[in-house]
Amino acid sequence: MQENTLYRIIFHNQDKIYEMYARSIHHGSMIGFVEVEKIVFGEKSSVVVDPSEEHLKSEFSHVKRTFIPMHSVIRIDEVDRQGTAKISKASESEGNIMHFPVYTKPVDTDI
């Protein structure tokens, strides 16, 4: 994997959609997780400050590697240039994104 390869990762996290950029993505050593390393943020010299990107920077400021559950990942793209990292509200009325269905065993009430 080349050092200049850049990936955009979009995933669900607590009713929000995170979009961020990283230099390295693997299937990870933990089964069911995507391993994301070398997270990249915008230039510090930019005049315009995006609050959602600043929130992402502070949340992941000391993170070397993060593990994202596979069922939370919406999309991973290899991109030519970096966009703005952001957090947006996941709204069921907007777009066509749907959570992966999770089976839970019904509770037996005849005890």
Short mmCIF file of C-alpha atoms in Angstrom, two decimals:
data_model
loop_
_atom_site.label_atom_id
_atom_site.label_comp_id
_atom_site.label_asym_id
_atom_site.label_seq_id
_atom_site.Cartn_x
_atom_site.Cartn_y
_atom_site.Cartn_z
CA MET A 1 0.00 0.00 0.00
CA GLN A 2 1.45 3.37 -1.02
CA GLU A 3 1.88 6.12 1.56
CA ASN A 4 -0.04 8.63 -0.59
CA THR A 5 -3.17 6.44 -0.88
CA LEU A 6 -6.15 8.16 0.71
CA TYR A 7 -9.46 6.61 1.79
CA ARG A 8 -12.79 8.21 2.69
CA ILE A 9 -14.69 6.24 5.37
CA ILE A 10 -18.37 6.88 6.02
CA PHE A 11 -19.97 5.12 8.99
CA HIS A 12 -22.77 5.31 11.58
CA ASN A 13 -21.99 6.20 15.18
CA GLN A 14 -24.75 6.93 17.73
CA ASP A 15 -27.39 8.33 15.32
CA LYS A 16 -24.78 10.37 13.44
CA ILE A 17 -22.92 9.78 10.21
CA TYR A 18 -19.17 10.28 10.36
CA GLU A 19 -17.15 11.01 7.23
CA MET A 20 -13.39 11.01 7.66
CA TYR A 21 -10.18 10.38 5.75
CA ALA A 22 -7.32 7.99 6.48
CA ARG A 23 -4.15 6.70 4.86
CA SER A 24 -4.52 3.08 5.97
CA ILE A 25 -7.49 0.70 6.23
CA HIS A 26 -7.39 -3.03 7.01
CA HIS A 27 -9.88 -5.76 7.85
CA GLY A 28 -8.27 -5.74 11.26
CA SER A 29 -7.13 -8.32 13.76
CA MET A 30 -10.51 -8.25 15.53
CA ILE A 31 -13.16 -10.19 13.64
CA GLY A 32 -16.07 -8.01 12.53
CA PHE A 33 -14.17 -4.70 12.68
CA VAL A 34 -12.51 -2.45 10.11
CA GLU A 35 -9.17 -1.09 11.33
CA VAL A 36 -8.52 2.57 10.43
CA GLU A 37 -5.05 4.11 10.91
CA LYS A 38 -3.33 7.39 10.07
CA ILE A 39 -6.45 9.56 10.21
CA VAL A 40 -6.04 12.73 8.15
CA PHE A 41 -7.62 16.14 8.78
CA GLY A 42 -7.60 19.40 6.79
CA GLU A 43 -4.85 21.98 6.72
CA LYS A 44 -4.40 23.92 9.96
CA SER A 45 -3.71 27.05 7.95
CA SER A 46 -7.22 27.27 6.51
CA VAL A 47 -9.13 30.40 7.53
CA VAL A 48 -12.62 28.86 7.54
CA VAL A 49 -13.23 26.56 10.52
CA ASP A 50 -15.86 23.82 10.20
CA PRO A 51 -17.30 22.95 13.65
CA SER A 52 -18.01 19.30 12.76
CA GLU A 53 -14.42 18.81 11.52
CA GLU A 54 -13.12 20.43 14.70
CA HIS A 55 -15.26 18.02 16.74
CA LEU A 56 -13.80 15.06 14.80
CA LYS A 57 -10.27 16.40 15.34
CA SER A 58 -10.80 16.64 19.08
CA GLU A 59 -12.50 13.22 19.28
CA PHE A 60 -9.69 11.47 17.36
CA SER A 61 -6.75 13.72 18.34
CA HIS A 62 -4.80 11.09 20.31
CA VAL A 63 -6.07 8.02 18.43
CA LYS A 64 -3.42 5.94 16.64
CA ARG A 65 -5.85 3.32 15.39
CA THR A 66 -9.62 2.93 15.59
CA PHE A 67 -11.77 -0.16 15.05
CA ILE A 68 -15.15 0.44 13.42
CA PRO A 69 -17.76 -2.36 13.52
CA MET A 70 -18.36 -3.70 10.00
CA HIS A 71 -22.12 -3.29 10.29
CA SER A 72 -21.65 0.45 10.96
CA VAL A 73 -19.66 1.08 7.77
CA ILE A 74 -21.70 2.65 4.99
CA ARG A 75 -18.93 3.09 2.45
CA ILE A 76 -15.16 3.14 1.96
CA ASP A 77 -13.72 4.87 -1.11
CA GLU A 78 -10.17 5.32 -2.35
CA VAL A 79 -10.04 9.00 -3.33
CA ASP A 80 -7.65 11.30 -5.19
CA ARG A 81 -7.95 14.28 -2.86
CA GLN A 82 -9.21 15.01 0.59
CA GLY A 83 -12.55 16.64 1.28
CA THR A 84 -13.86 17.98 4.56
CA ALA A 85 -14.21 15.53 7.42
CA LYS A 86 -17.62 15.97 9.01
CA ILE A 87 -20.31 14.65 11.29
CA SER A 88 -23.91 14.89 10.14
CA LYS A 89 -27.22 13.92 11.71
CA ALA A 90 -28.57 10.58 10.52
CA SER A 91 -32.19 11.21 9.70
CA GLU A 92 -34.51 8.47 8.52
CA SER A 93 -36.49 11.00 6.46
CA GLU A 94 -33.42 12.01 4.45
CA GLY A 95 -31.53 9.80 2.02
CA ASN A 96 -31.71 6.07 1.58
CA ILE A 97 -29.40 4.83 4.35
CA MET A 98 -30.75 2.00 6.46
CA HIS A 99 -29.20 0.28 9.46
CA PHE A 100 -28.24 -3.35 9.01
CA PRO A 101 -30.93 -5.45 10.70
CA VAL A 102 -29.83 -7.16 13.89
CA TYR A 103 -31.59 -10.26 15.20
CA THR A 104 -32.34 -10.37 18.90
CA LYS A 105 -33.80 -13.41 20.58
CA PRO A 106 -37.32 -12.78 21.93
CA VAL A 107 -37.64 -12.76 25.69
CA ASP A 108 -39.47 -15.83 27.05
CA THR A 109 -42.26 -14.49 29.27
CA ASP A 110 -43.61 -17.91 30.32
CA ILE A 111 -41.19 -18.45 33.21
#
